[in-house]
Structure formats: C-alpha cells, structure tokens
Amino acid sequence: MLSVEKVIASFIMPPGLFIILTMILAIYLLKKSKSSLIKLTAITLLLLICFLSTAFGVQVLLHPLENFAEQNSVNALEEHPIVVLGGGLNYYSKNKAKPSLHSMQRLVKGYQLHRKLKTPLIYSGGIAIGQEKISEADTAEEFLSSLGMDKSFYISENKAQTTFENAAYLKKWIEDNDVEKVYLVTSAYHILRSAAVFKAQNIDFLIVHSGFIYDHQFSWLDYLPNRGALTANLSALHEWIGLTWYYIRGRI
C-alpha cells in the first residue's frame, strides 16, 4: 500500500504533475497540430522534464561530477590551510541571513578538518548579486563560532561572487602569506569546476569534498519523478554549463 501511495504522490506533486500536464499537451499537439516542429518540440520537452526529474538524469549529469570528487578526494593528514568555497545564503531580511544547506555542508567539513589539523580556515564568499548587505563570509564566521571555533583561526574572503573570483581572490591571499598548498573544500558536484579554476590560477591544492547531494545507490523510486532528483540535476547542469562557459572564456 505504501508503494502505491509513493507512486501516486510522485505524479500529483511537481515535478510529476508537470510531466502529466506536458504529456497531455504533447498528445493533444500530436493529434491536432500539422507542424512537425511543434510536435518535435512537445516530445522533446516531455522527455527533457522526465530526464531531469528522475535518476536517469542523475546518472548522466550528477554522478560523473561526484565520482570525480570521490576519486580525487584525499585523507587530510598534512597541515595546510583550509579553503572553503561559499555555496550561497538564505536571506531572511536585509540584515539577516544564514548559510544555505550546501554552504553548511561545506562549513561542517571545513570545521572537521580544522579540528583535526589545527590550521587556519578561510571561507570565500561575498555579497550575493541583488543584495546589499551580509556576505557569505560574514555568516560563515557566525556559523563556525556557534560550533565552537576559535575566531583567531578564521580568515574571511568576502568579495568573491563566482567560482572564478573565489580562486582569483584566494590566489592573492596565498601569495601574500607565502602559502605553498591548501585544502580545497566544496561540494562533490562543484569539485570539478573548482579544481579546474584553481589549477588554471596555478594554486597548489588537495581536494576534500564535503559530500553528495543525491544517492549513488538507487531504488526503483528514484526512477519516478521526484524533487530531489530535479534539484540535483539542475545543480549538475549548472556545473556543466559553467565549465563550458569558463572554457570558452579561457578561465580554465
């Protein structure tokens, strides 16, 4: 009975609901429209939504990114500064914000490394585009303090708004402080692009990913439309587009 409820729920809530509506529209256009282009567009849109909303998309878009991170992540033993890249904020008002779930995941991993190695932690993240106050680095400091981190070990980089800027601003800090190597901490799906940018900036780093955002062992439910798969696939798609754009711009 529970399985039946899960199947029904996957199609009466988005993104499953969108798939049903798109399917109805596609069937209608296939019967009524005389344009081959319109028919092809409707079918393509239906397949795209199905792909992005299920584990089929996760296998193609997300897993290659996260598998790269898992294969290249190290067991941190050497004492090097810890660089944590910002993953966004949730703004409650102009004067109040908290780290997003992705940022908190990265911060927790960075803090775990700090407790183990007793080395400085630098968090890179500026004020979000469209906002006027509160940088990611500001909220990161508050979050780490709440975990018990000594502020004397914390270094704020509060200007970067992109992955490219993360690397550019951090390179200056690294050169100014004669740092030979750093630990690069970010989400597994974000490692490939971050590593490419850091490498292009000639920064010597060791990868430590902060975790996955979707299962790597699927059940049959994962092949039904679900919000988790859609969110993960959109994050992965953002990375692939970002990699392509950075390559075109000569940033990697």
CSV table of C-alpha atoms in Angstrom, one decimal:
chain,number,residue,atom,x,y,z
A,1,MET,CA,0.0,0.0,0.0
A,2,LEU,CA,2.8,2.4,0.9
A,3,SER,CA,4.4,1.7,-2.5
A,4,VAL,CA,1.2,2.6,-4.3
A,5,GLU,CA,1.0,5.9,-2.3
A,6,LYS,CA,4.5,6.8,-3.3
A,7,VAL,CA,3.8,6.2,-7.0
A,8,ILE,CA,0.6,8.3,-6.8
A,9,ALA,CA,2.3,11.1,-4.8
A,10,SER,CA,5.1,11.3,-7.4
A,11,PHE,CA,2.6,12.2,-10.1
A,12,ILE,CA,0.3,14.5,-8.2
A,13,MET,CA,3.1,16.8,-6.9
A,14,PRO,CA,5.7,18.6,-9.0
A,15,PRO,CA,7.7,17.7,-11.0
A,16,GLY,CA,5.5,14.6,-11.7
A,17,LEU,CA,2.5,16.9,-12.1
A,18,PHE,CA,4.3,18.9,-14.7
A,19,ILE,CA,5.1,15.6,-16.6
A,20,ILE,CA,1.5,14.7,-16.7
A,21,LEU,CA,0.4,18.1,-17.9
A,22,THR,CA,3.2,18.1,-20.5
A,23,MET,CA,2.2,14.6,-21.7
A,24,ILE,CA,-1.4,15.7,-22.1
A,25,LEU,CA,-0.2,18.8,-24.1
A,26,ALA,CA,2.1,16.6,-26.2
A,27,ILE,CA,-0.7,14.1,-27.1
A,28,TYR,CA,-3.0,17.0,-28.0
A,29,LEU,CA,-0.4,18.6,-30.3
A,30,LEU,CA,0.4,15.3,-31.9
A,31,LYS,CA,-3.2,14.8,-32.8
A,32,LYS,CA,-4.1,18.4,-33.7
A,33,SER,CA,-1.0,20.1,-35.0
A,34,LYS,CA,0.1,19.8,-38.6
A,35,SER,CA,3.6,21.3,-37.7
A,36,SER,CA,6.3,18.7,-37.4
A,37,LEU,CA,8.4,21.2,-35.5
A,38,ILE,CA,5.7,21.8,-32.9
A,39,LYS,CA,5.3,18.0,-32.4
A,40,LEU,CA,9.0,17.5,-32.1
A,41,THR,CA,9.3,20.4,-29.6
A,42,ALA,CA,6.4,18.9,-27.4
A,43,ILE,CA,8.0,15.5,-27.4
A,44,THR,CA,11.5,16.9,-26.6
A,45,LEU,CA,10.1,19.0,-23.8
A,46,LEU,CA,8.4,15.9,-22.3
A,47,LEU,CA,11.5,13.8,-22.5
A,48,LEU,CA,13.6,16.6,-21.0
A,49,ILE,CA,11.4,17.0,-18.0
A,50,CYS,CA,11.3,13.2,-17.4
A,51,PHE,CA,15.1,13.1,-17.7
A,52,LEU,CA,15.8,16.0,-15.3
A,53,SER,CA,13.2,14.7,-12.7
A,54,THR,CA,14.5,11.2,-12.3
A,55,ALA,CA,17.6,9.1,-11.6
A,56,PHE,CA,18.2,8.8,-15.4
A,57,GLY,CA,19.4,12.4,-15.3
A,58,VAL,CA,21.3,11.9,-12.1
A,59,GLN,CA,23.3,9.1,-13.6
A,60,VAL,CA,24.3,11.2,-16.6
A,61,LEU,CA,24.6,14.7,-15.2
A,62,LEU,CA,25.4,14.4,-11.5
A,63,HIS,CA,27.3,11.1,-10.9
A,64,PRO,CA,30.3,11.9,-13.2
A,65,LEU,CA,30.9,15.1,-11.2
A,66,GLU,CA,30.5,13.5,-7.8
A,67,ASN,CA,32.5,10.4,-8.8
A,68,PHE,CA,35.4,12.6,-9.9
A,69,ALA,CA,35.3,14.3,-6.5
A,70,GLU,CA,35.3,11.0,-4.6
A,71,GLN,CA,38.1,9.5,-6.7
A,72,ASN,CA,40.3,12.6,-6.2
A,73,SER,CA,39.5,13.5,-2.6
A,74,VAL,CA,42.3,12.9,-0.1
A,75,ASN,CA,42.5,11.8,3.5
A,76,ALA,CA,43.8,15.0,5.1
A,77,LEU,CA,46.9,14.4,7.1
A,78,GLU,CA,49.3,17.2,6.2
A,79,GLU,CA,49.0,20.6,7.9
A,80,HIS,CA,47.8,23.1,5.3
A,81,PRO,CA,45.3,26.0,5.4
A,82,ILE,CA,41.7,25.0,4.7
A,83,VAL,CA,39.9,26.8,1.9
A,84,VAL,CA,36.1,26.5,1.9
A,85,LEU,CA,34.1,27.9,-1.0
A,86,GLY,CA,30.8,29.5,-0.5
A,87,GLY,CA,27.6,27.8,-1.6
A,88,GLY,CA,25.0,30.5,-1.2
A,89,LEU,CA,22.9,32.2,1.5
A,90,ASN,CA,19.3,32.1,2.6
A,91,TYR,CA,18.3,35.8,3.2
A,92,TYR,CA,15.6,36.3,5.7
A,93,SER,CA,15.8,40.1,5.5
A,94,LYS,CA,18.3,42.8,4.5
A,95,ASN,CA,20.0,42.4,7.8
A,96,LYS,CA,19.7,38.7,8.4
A,97,ALA,CA,20.9,35.7,6.5
A,98,LYS,CA,22.1,32.1,7.1
A,99,PRO,CA,24.3,29.7,5.1
A,100,SER,CA,22.4,27.6,2.6
A,101,LEU,CA,22.3,23.8,3.1
A,102,HIS,CA,25.2,23.4,0.6
A,103,SER,CA,27.2,26.1,2.5
A,104,MET,CA,26.6,24.4,5.8
A,105,GLN,CA,27.7,21.1,4.4
A,106,ARG,CA,30.9,22.7,3.3
A,107,LEU,CA,31.4,24.5,6.5
A,108,VAL,CA,31.0,21.4,8.6
A,109,LYS,CA,33.5,19.6,6.6
A,110,GLY,CA,35.9,22.5,6.8
A,111,TYR,CA,35.4,22.7,10.6
A,112,GLN,CA,36.1,19.0,10.9
A,113,LEU,CA,39.4,19.4,9.1
A,114,HIS,CA,40.3,22.4,11.3
A,115,ARG,CA,39.7,20.4,14.5
A,116,LYS,CA,41.8,17.6,13.1
A,117,LEU,CA,44.7,19.7,11.7
A,118,LYS,CA,44.5,22.9,13.8
A,119,THR,CA,45.2,25.0,10.7
A,120,PRO,CA,43.5,28.3,9.6
A,121,LEU,CA,40.2,28.1,7.7
A,122,ILE,CA,39.5,30.7,5.0
A,123,TYR,CA,36.0,31.0,3.7
A,124,SER,CA,35.4,32.6,0.3
A,125,GLY,CA,32.1,34.2,-0.5
A,126,GLY,CA,30.9,37.8,-1.0
A,127,ILE,CA,27.5,39.5,-1.0
A,128,ALA,CA,25.0,37.8,-3.3
A,129,ILE,CA,24.1,39.6,-6.5
A,130,GLY,CA,20.9,41.6,-5.9
A,131,GLN,CA,21.6,42.0,-2.2
A,132,GLU,CA,23.2,45.0,-0.5
A,133,LYS,CA,24.4,43.6,2.9
A,134,ILE,CA,25.8,40.5,4.5
A,135,SER,CA,28.4,38.5,2.8
A,136,GLU,CA,28.7,34.7,2.8
A,137,ALA,CA,31.9,35.0,4.8
A,138,ASP,CA,30.1,37.0,7.5
A,139,THR,CA,27.5,34.3,8.0
A,140,ALA,CA,30.2,31.6,7.9
A,141,GLU,CA,32.1,33.3,10.7
A,142,GLU,CA,28.9,33.3,12.9
A,143,PHE,CA,28.2,29.6,12.0
A,144,LEU,CA,31.7,28.4,12.8
A,145,SER,CA,31.7,30.4,16.1
A,146,SER,CA,28.4,28.6,17.0
A,147,LEU,CA,30.3,25.3,16.5
A,148,GLY,CA,33.0,26.5,18.9
A,149,MET,CA,35.7,27.5,16.5
A,150,ASP,CA,38.3,30.0,17.8
A,151,LYS,CA,37.9,33.2,15.7
A,152,SER,CA,41.7,33.6,15.6
A,153,PHE,CA,41.8,30.7,13.1
A,154,TYR,CA,39.2,32.1,10.8
A,155,ILE,CA,40.0,34.2,7.7
A,156,SER,CA,37.3,36.0,5.7
A,157,GLU,CA,37.4,36.5,2.0
A,158,ASN,CA,34.2,38.5,1.4
A,159,LYS,CA,34.4,39.8,-2.1
A,160,ALA,CA,34.1,36.7,-4.5
A,161,GLN,CA,30.8,36.2,-6.2
A,162,THR,CA,31.7,33.4,-8.6
A,163,THR,CA,34.0,30.3,-8.6
A,164,PHE,CA,36.5,32.2,-10.8
A,165,GLU,CA,36.6,35.0,-8.3
A,166,ASN,CA,37.0,32.6,-5.4
A,167,ALA,CA,40.2,31.4,-7.0
A,168,ALA,CA,41.4,34.9,-8.0
A,169,TYR,CA,41.0,36.5,-4.6
A,170,LEU,CA,42.3,33.4,-2.8
A,171,LYS,CA,45.4,33.4,-5.0
A,172,LYS,CA,46.3,36.8,-3.8
A,173,TRP,CA,45.9,35.8,-0.2
A,174,ILE,CA,48.0,32.7,-0.8
A,175,GLU,CA,50.8,34.6,-2.4
A,176,ASP,CA,50.7,37.4,0.2
A,177,ASN,CA,51.1,34.8,3.0
A,178,ASP,CA,53.6,32.5,1.3
A,179,VAL,CA,51.3,29.5,1.5
A,180,GLU,CA,52.5,26.5,-0.5
A,181,LYS,CA,49.4,24.4,-0.6
A,182,VAL,CA,45.8,24.4,0.6
A,183,TYR,CA,42.9,22.0,1.1
A,184,LEU,CA,40.1,22.8,-1.3
A,185,VAL,CA,36.7,22.1,0.3
A,186,THR,CA,33.4,22.3,-1.5
A,187,SER,CA,30.5,20.1,-2.5
A,188,ALA,CA,31.3,17.0,-4.6
A,189,TYR,CA,29.3,18.2,-7.6
A,190,HIS,CA,31.3,21.5,-7.5
A,191,ILE,CA,34.8,20.0,-7.3
A,192,LEU,CA,35.5,19.5,-11.0
A,193,ARG,CA,34.9,23.2,-11.9
A,194,SER,CA,36.6,24.5,-8.8
A,195,ALA,CA,39.7,22.3,-9.3
A,196,ALA,CA,39.9,23.4,-13.0
A,197,VAL,CA,39.8,27.1,-12.0
A,198,PHE,CA,42.3,26.7,-9.1
A,199,LYS,CA,44.6,24.7,-11.5
A,200,ALA,CA,44.4,27.5,-14.1
A,201,GLN,CA,45.4,30.0,-11.3
A,202,ASN,CA,48.4,27.8,-10.5
A,203,ILE,CA,47.2,27.2,-7.0
A,204,ASP,CA,48.6,24.0,-5.4
A,205,PHE,CA,45.7,22.3,-3.6
A,206,LEU,CA,44.4,19.0,-2.2
A,207,ILE,CA,40.8,18.1,-2.8
A,208,VAL,CA,38.4,17.3,0.1
A,209,HIS,CA,34.8,17.2,-1.0
A,210,SER,CA,32.1,17.9,1.6
A,211,GLY,CA,29.5,15.3,0.5
A,212,PHE,CA,27.0,14.2,-2.1
A,213,ILE,CA,23.6,15.7,-2.9
A,214,TYR,CA,21.8,12.6,-4.2
A,215,ASP,CA,22.0,8.8,-3.7
A,216,HIS,CA,24.5,6.7,-5.6
A,217,GLN,CA,22.6,3.5,-4.9
A,218,PHE,CA,19.2,3.8,-6.4
A,219,SER,CA,15.9,2.2,-5.6
A,220,TRP,CA,13.0,1.9,-8.1
A,221,LEU,CA,11.5,5.0,-6.5
A,222,ASP,CA,14.4,7.1,-7.8
A,223,TYR,CA,13.2,6.4,-11.4
A,224,LEU,CA,9.9,8.1,-10.6
A,225,PRO,CA,9.7,11.9,-10.8
A,226,ASN,CA,10.9,13.5,-7.6
A,227,ARG,CA,12.0,16.9,-6.4
A,228,GLY,CA,15.4,15.6,-5.1
A,229,ALA,CA,16.5,14.4,-8.5
A,230,LEU,CA,15.3,17.6,-10.2
A,231,THR,CA,17.2,19.8,-7.7
A,232,ALA,CA,20.3,17.7,-8.0
A,233,ASN,CA,20.2,17.6,-11.8
A,234,LEU,CA,19.7,21.4,-12.0
A,235,SER,CA,22.8,21.8,-9.8
A,236,ALA,CA,24.8,19.5,-12.0
A,237,LEU,CA,23.6,21.1,-15.2
A,238,HIS,CA,24.7,24.5,-13.8
A,239,GLU,CA,28.2,23.0,-13.3
A,240,TRP,CA,28.4,21.6,-16.8
A,241,ILE,CA,27.3,24.9,-18.3
A,242,GLY,CA,29.7,26.7,-16.0
A,243,LEU,CA,32.6,24.5,-17.2
A,244,THR,CA,31.7,25.2,-20.8
A,245,TRP,CA,31.5,28.9,-20.2
A,246,TYR,CA,34.8,29.1,-18.3
A,247,TYR,CA,36.5,27.1,-21.1
A,248,ILE,CA,35.1,29.5,-23.8
A,249,ARG,CA,36.3,32.5,-21.7
A,250,GLY,CA,39.7,30.9,-21.2
A,251,ARG,CA,39.4,30.7,-17.5
A,252,ILE,CA,40.2,27.0,-17.3
